[in-house]
XYZ file of N, CA and C in Angstrom:
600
model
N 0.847 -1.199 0.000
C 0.000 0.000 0.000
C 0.885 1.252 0.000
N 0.531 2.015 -0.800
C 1.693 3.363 -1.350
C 1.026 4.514 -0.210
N 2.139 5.460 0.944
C 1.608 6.248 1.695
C 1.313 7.521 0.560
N 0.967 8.202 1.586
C 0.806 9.513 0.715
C 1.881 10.543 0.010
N 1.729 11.266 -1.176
C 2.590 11.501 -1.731
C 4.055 12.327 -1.242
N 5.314 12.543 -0.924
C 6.106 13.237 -0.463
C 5.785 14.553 -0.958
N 6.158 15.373 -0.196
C 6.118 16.755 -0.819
C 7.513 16.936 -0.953
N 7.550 17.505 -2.134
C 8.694 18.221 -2.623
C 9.297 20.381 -1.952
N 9.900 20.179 -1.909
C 9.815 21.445 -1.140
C 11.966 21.809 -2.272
N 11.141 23.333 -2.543
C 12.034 23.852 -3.402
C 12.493 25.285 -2.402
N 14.443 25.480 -2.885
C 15.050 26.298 -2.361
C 14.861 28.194 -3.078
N 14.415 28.740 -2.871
C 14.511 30.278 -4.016
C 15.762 30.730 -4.157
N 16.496 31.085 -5.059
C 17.478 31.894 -5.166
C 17.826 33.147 -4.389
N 18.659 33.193 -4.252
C 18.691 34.293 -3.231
C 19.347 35.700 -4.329
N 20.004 35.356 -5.320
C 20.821 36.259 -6.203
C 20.714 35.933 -7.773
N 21.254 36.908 -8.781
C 20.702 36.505 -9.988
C 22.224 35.968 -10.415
N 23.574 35.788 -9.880
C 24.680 34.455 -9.598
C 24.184 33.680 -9.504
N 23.572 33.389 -8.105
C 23.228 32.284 -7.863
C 22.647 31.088 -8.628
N 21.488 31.784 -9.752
C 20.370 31.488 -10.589
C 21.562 31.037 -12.005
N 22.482 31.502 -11.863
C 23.525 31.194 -13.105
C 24.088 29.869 -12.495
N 24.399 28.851 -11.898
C 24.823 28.052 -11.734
C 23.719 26.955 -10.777
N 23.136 27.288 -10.244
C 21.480 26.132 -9.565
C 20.926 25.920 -10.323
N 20.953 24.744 -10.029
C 19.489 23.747 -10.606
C 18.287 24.135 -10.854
N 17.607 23.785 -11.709
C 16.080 24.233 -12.157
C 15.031 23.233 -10.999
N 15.736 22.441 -10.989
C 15.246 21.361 -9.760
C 15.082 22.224 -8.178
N 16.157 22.947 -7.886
C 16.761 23.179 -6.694
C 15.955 24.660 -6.233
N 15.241 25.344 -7.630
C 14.710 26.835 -8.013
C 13.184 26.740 -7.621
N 12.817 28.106 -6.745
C 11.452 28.080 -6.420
C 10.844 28.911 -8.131
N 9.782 28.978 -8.515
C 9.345 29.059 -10.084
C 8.675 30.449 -9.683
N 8.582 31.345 -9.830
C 8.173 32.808 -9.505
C 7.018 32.975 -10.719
N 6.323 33.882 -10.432
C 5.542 33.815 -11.189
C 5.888 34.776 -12.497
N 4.917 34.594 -13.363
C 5.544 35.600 -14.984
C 5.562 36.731 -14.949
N 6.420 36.964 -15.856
C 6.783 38.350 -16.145
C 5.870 38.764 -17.256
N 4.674 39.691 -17.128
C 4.244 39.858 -18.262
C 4.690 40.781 -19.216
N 4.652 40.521 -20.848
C 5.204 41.291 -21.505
C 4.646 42.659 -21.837
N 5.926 43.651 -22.230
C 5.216 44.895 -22.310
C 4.517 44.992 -23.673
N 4.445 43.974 -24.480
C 3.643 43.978 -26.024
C 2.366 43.611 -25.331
N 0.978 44.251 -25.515
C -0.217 43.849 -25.007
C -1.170 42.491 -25.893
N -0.679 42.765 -27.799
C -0.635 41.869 -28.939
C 0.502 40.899 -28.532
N 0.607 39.846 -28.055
C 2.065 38.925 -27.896
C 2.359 38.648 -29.364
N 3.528 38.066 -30.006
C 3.729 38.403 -31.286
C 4.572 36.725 -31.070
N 4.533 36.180 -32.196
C 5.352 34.769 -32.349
C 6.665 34.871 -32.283
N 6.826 35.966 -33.034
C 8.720 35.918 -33.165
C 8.991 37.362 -32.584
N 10.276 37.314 -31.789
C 10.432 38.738 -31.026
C 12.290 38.620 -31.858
N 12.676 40.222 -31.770
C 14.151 40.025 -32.237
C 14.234 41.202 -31.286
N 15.512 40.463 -30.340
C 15.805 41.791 -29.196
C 16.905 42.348 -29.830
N 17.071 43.828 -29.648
C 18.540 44.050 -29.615
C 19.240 45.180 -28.272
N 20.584 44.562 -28.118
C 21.106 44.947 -27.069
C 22.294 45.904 -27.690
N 22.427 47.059 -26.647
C 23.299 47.932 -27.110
C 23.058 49.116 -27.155
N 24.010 50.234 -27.118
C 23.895 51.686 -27.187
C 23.826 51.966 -28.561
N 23.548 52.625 -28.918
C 23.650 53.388 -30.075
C 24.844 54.555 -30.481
N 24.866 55.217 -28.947
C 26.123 56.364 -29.503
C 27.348 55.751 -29.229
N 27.702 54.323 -28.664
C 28.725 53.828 -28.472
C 28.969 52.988 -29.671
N 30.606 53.046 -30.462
C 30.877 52.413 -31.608
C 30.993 51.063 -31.599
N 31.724 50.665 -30.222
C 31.618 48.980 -30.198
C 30.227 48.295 -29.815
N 28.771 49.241 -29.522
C 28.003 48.542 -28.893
C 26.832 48.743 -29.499
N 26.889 49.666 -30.840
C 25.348 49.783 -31.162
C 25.203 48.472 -32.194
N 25.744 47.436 -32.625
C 25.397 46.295 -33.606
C 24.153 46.473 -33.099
N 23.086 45.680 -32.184
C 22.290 45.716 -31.311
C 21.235 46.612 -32.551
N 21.213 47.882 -31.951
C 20.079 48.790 -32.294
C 20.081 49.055 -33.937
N 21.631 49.085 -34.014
C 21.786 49.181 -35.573
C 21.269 48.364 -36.213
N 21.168 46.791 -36.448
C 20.203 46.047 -37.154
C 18.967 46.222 -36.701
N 18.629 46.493 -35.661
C 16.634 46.755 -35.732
C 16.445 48.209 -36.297
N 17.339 49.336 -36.118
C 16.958 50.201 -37.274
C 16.785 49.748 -38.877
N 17.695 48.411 -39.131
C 17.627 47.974 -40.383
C 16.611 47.020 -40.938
N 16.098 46.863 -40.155
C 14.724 46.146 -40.108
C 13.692 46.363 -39.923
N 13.585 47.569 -39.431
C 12.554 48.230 -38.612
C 10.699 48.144 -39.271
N 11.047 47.994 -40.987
C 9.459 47.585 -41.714
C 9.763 46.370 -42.658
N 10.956 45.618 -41.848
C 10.646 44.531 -42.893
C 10.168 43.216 -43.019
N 9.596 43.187 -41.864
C 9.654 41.834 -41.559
C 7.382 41.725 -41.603
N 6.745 43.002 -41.104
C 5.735 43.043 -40.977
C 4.658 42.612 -39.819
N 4.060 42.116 -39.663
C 3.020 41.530 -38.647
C 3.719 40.430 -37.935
N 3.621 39.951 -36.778
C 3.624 39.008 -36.195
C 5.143 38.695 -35.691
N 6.305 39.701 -36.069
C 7.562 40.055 -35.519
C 7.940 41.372 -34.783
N 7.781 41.026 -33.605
C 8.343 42.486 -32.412
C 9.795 42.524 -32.471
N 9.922 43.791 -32.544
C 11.826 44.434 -32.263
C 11.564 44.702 -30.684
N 12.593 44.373 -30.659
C 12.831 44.701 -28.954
C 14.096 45.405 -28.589
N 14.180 46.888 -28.013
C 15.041 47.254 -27.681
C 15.453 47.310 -26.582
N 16.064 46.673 -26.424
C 16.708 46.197 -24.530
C 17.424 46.780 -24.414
N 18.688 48.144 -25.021
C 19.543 48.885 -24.318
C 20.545 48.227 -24.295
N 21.209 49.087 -22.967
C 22.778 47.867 -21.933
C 21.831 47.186 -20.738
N 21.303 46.948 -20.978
C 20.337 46.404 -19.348
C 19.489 44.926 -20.173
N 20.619 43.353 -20.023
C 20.465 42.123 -20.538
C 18.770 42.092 -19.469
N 18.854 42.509 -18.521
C 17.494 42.135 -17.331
C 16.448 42.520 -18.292
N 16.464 43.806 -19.416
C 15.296 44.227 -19.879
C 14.582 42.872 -20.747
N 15.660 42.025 -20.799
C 14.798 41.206 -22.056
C 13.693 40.466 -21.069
N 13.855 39.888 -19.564
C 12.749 39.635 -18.922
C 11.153 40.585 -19.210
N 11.299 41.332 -19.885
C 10.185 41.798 -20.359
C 9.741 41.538 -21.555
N 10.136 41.030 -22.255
C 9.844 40.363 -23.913
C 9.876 39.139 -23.846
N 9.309 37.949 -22.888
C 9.852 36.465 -22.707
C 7.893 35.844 -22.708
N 7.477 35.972 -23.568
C 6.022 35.498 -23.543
C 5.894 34.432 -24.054
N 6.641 33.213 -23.813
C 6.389 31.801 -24.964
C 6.205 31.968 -26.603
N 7.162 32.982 -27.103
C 6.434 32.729 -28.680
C 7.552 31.676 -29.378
N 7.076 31.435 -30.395
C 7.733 30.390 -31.249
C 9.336 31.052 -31.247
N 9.631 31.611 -31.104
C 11.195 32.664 -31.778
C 11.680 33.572 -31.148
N 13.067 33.394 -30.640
C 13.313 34.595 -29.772
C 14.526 34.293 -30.589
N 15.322 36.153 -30.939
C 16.067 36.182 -31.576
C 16.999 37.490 -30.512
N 18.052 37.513 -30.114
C 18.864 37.995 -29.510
C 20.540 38.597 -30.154
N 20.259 39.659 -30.194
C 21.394 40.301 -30.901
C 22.519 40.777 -30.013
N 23.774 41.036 -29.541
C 24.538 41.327 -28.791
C 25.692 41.286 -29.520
N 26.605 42.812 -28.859
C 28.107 42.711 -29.117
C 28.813 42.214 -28.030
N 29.972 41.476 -28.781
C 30.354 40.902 -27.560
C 31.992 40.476 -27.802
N 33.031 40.199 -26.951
C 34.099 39.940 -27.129
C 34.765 38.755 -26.561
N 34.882 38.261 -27.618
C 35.235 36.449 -27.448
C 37.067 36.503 -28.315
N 37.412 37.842 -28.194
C 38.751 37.628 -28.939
C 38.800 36.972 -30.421
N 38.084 37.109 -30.983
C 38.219 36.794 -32.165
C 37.992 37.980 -33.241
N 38.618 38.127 -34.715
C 38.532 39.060 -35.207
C 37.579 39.730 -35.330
N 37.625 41.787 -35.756
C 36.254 42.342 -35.627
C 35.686 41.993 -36.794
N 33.797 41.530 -36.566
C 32.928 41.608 -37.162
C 32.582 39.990 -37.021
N 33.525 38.703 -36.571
C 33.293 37.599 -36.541
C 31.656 37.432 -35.417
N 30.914 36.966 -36.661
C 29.392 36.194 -35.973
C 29.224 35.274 -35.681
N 29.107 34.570 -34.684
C 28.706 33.175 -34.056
C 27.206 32.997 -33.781
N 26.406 32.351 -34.525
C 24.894 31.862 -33.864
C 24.901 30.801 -33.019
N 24.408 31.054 -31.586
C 23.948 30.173 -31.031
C 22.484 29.672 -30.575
N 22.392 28.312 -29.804
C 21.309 28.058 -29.824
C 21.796 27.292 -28.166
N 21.403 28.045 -27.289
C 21.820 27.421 -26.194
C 21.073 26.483 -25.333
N 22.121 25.660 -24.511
C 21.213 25.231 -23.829
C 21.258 25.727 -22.068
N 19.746 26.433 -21.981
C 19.786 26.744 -21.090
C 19.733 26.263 -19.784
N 19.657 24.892 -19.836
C 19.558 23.888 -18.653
C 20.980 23.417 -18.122
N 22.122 24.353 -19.320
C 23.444 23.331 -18.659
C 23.976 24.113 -17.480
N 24.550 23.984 -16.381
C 25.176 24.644 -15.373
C 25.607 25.758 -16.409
N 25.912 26.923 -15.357
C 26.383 28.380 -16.456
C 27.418 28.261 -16.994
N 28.840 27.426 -16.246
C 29.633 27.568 -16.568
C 29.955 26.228 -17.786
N 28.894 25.719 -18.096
C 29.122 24.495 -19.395
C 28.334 25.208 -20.403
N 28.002 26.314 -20.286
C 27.289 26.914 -21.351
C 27.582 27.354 -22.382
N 28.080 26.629 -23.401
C 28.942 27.079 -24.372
C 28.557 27.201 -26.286
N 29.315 27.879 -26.542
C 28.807 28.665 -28.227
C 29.400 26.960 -28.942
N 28.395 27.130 -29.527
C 28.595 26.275 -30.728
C 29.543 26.388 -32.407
N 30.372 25.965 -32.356
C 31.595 25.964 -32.721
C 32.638 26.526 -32.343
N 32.807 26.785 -30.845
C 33.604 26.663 -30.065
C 33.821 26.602 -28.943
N 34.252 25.026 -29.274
C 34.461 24.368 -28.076
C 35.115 23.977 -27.094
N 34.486 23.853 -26.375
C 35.011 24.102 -24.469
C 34.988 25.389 -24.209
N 34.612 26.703 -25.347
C 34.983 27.969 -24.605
C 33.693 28.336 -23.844
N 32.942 29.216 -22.509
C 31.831 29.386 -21.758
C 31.595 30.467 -22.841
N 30.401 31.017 -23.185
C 29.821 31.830 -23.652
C 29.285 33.121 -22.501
N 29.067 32.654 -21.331
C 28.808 34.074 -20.371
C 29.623 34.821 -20.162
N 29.290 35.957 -19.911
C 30.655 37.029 -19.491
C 31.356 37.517 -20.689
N 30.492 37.344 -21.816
C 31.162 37.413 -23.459
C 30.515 38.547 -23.767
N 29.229 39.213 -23.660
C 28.795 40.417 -23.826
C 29.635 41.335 -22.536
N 29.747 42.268 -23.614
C 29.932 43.817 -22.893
C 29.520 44.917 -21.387
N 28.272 43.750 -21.399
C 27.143 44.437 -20.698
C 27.567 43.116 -19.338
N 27.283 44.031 -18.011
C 27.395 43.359 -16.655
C 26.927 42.512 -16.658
N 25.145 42.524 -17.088
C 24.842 41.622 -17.219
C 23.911 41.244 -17.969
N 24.133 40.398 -19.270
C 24.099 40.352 -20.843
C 22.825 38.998 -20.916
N 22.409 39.382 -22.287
C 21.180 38.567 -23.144
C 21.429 37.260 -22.477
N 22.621 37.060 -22.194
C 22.426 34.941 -22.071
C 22.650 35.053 -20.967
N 23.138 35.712 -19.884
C 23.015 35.220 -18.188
C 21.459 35.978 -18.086
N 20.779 36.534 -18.470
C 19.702 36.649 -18.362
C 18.518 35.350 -18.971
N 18.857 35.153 -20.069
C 18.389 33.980 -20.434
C 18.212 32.687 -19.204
N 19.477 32.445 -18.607
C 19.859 31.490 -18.098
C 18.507 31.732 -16.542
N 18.759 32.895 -16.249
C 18.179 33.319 -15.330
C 17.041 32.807 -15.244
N 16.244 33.649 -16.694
C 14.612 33.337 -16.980
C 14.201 32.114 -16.913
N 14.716 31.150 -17.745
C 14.748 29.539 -17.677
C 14.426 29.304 -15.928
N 15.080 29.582 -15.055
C 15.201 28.681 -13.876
C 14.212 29.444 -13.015
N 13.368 30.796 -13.156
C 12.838 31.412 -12.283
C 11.444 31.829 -13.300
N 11.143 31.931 -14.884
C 9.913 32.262 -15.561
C 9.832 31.104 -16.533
N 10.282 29.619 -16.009
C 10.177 28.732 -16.812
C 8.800 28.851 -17.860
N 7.296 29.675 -17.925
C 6.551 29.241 -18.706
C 6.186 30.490 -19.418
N 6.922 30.981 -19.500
C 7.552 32.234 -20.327
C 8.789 32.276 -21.102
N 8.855 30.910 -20.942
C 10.210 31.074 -22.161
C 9.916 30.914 -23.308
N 10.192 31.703 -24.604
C 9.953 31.083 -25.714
C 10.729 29.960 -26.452
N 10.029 29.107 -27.282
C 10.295 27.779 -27.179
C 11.275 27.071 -28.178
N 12.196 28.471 -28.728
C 13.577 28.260 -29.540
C 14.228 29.765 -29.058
N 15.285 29.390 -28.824
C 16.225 31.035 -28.667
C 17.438 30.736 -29.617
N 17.486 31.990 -30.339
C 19.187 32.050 -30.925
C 19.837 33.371 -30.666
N 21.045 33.228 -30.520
C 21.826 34.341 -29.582
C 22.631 34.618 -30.697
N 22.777 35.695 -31.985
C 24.044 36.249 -32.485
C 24.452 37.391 -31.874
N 25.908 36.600 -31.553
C 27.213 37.343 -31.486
C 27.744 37.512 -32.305
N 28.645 39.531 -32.171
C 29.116 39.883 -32.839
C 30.468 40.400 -32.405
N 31.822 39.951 -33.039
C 32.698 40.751 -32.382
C 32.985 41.861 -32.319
N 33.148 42.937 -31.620
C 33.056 44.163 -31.622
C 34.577 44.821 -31.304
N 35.373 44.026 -30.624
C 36.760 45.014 -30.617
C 37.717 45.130 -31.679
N 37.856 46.746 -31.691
C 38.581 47.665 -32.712
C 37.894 47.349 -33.661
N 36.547 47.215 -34.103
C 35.558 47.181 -35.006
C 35.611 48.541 -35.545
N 35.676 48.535 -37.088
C 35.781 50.511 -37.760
C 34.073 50.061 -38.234
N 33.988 51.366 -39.205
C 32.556 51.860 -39.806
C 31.970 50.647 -40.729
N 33.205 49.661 -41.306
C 32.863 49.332 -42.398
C 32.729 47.882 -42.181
N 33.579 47.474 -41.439
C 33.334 46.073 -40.950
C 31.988 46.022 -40.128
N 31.563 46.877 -39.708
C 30.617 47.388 -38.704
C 29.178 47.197 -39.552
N 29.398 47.473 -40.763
C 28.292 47.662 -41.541
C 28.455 46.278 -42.175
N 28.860 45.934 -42.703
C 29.681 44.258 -42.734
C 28.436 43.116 -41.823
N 28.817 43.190 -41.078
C 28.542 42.515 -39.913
C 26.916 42.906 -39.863
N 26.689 43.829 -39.626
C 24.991 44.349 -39.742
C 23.873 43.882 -40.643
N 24.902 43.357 -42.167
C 24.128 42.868 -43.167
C 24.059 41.715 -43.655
N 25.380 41.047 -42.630
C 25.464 39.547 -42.667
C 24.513 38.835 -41.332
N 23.850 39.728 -40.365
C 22.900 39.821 -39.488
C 21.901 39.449 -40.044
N 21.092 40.951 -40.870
C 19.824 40.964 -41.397
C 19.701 39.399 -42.168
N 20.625 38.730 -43.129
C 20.860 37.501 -43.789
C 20.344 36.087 -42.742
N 20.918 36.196 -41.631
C 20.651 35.951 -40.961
C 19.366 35.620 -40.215
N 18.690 36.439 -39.970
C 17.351 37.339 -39.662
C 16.368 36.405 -40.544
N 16.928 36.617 -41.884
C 16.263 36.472 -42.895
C 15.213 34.757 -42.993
N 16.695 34.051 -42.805
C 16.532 33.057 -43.089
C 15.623 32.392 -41.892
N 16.004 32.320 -40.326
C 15.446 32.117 -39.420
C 14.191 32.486 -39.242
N 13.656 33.406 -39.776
C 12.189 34.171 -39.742
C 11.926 33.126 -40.999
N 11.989 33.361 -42.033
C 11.607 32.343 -43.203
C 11.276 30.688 -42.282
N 12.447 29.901 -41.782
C 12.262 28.854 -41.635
C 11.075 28.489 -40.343
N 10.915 29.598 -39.648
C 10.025 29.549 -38.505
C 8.820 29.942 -39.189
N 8.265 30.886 -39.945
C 7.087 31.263 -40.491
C 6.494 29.745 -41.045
N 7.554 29.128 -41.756
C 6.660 28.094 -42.331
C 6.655 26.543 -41.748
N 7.095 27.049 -40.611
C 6.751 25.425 -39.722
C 5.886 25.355 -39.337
């Protein structure tokens, strides 16, 4: 005869560190963050970054470049230097697209797409095609698109949307032209991922 069920009893984070390396197991589940779009939209494309800063506007600079092209059912999101703002654009849609400059030492304008996984401890969290290197602490910003990500996962689990891709862009000693380079090998980018999600 089976007693009655155990209760499970979960620890809360005490810090948004903390939430970068604990268990989703170990995490009390807070409730959602609702988004500031009142229409929720399927595909969101954040971008992170200043604008009057040269290594940091990639970010805003491709959603100015996009800004009417994509049409209905794709939100731009401008998150600034503040990775926390994207907790406000996290409504379960099919597509979350995340733009960030960032410095991984590799030459300026080099793009890496990732597709992370947000369940691995922070510090196994790593870019895809290159390997063994951690991907956090790679944006500019204190605290950037993917330790926020990581965050959301373990504390707005039913608010996550249900594919994320993270392009990185390298940004040091980046000039005007590589700069613009990089912006249009983005939108290409953009392109294709919006295409392959529209028609699934």
């Amino acid at each position: 005869m089976h007693g009655p069920p155990k209760k499970t009893t979960t620890t809360p984070c005490r810090s948004w560190r903390e939430a970068l390396t604990c268990s989703p197991q170990n995490m009390e589940t807070k409730r959602s963050v609702s988004s500031k779009s009142s229409e929720k939209q399927q595909i969101s494309i954040a971008g992170a970054g200043n604008r009057l800063i040269s290594h940091d506007r990639i970010g805003p600079r491709v959603l100015r470049l996009i800004r009417d092209r994509y049409g209905p059912g794709v939100e731009l999101c401008d998150i600034g230097t503040s990775g926390l703002r994207l907790l406000d654009y996290l409504h379960d849609q099919a597509l979350l697209i995340v733009i960030d400059a960032c410095l991984m030492n590799e030459a300026p304008g080099t793009i890496r797409v990732i597709e992370p996984d947000l369940d691995a401890p922070g510090t196994e969290l790593v870019a895809n095609g290159i390997a063994g290197r951690s991907v956090l602490n790679t944006s500019i910003h204190q605290i950037g698109p993917l330790e926020t990500l990581v965050i959301a996962r373990r504390l707005y689990e039913e608010n996550m949307p249900r594919r994320v891709l993270v392009i990185m862009v390298e940004t040091r000693d980046i000039d005007a032209m590589t700069e613009r380079a990089a912006c249009r090998k983005v939108v290409e980018i953009l392109d294709r991922e919006i295409g392959l999600c529209r028609i699934q």
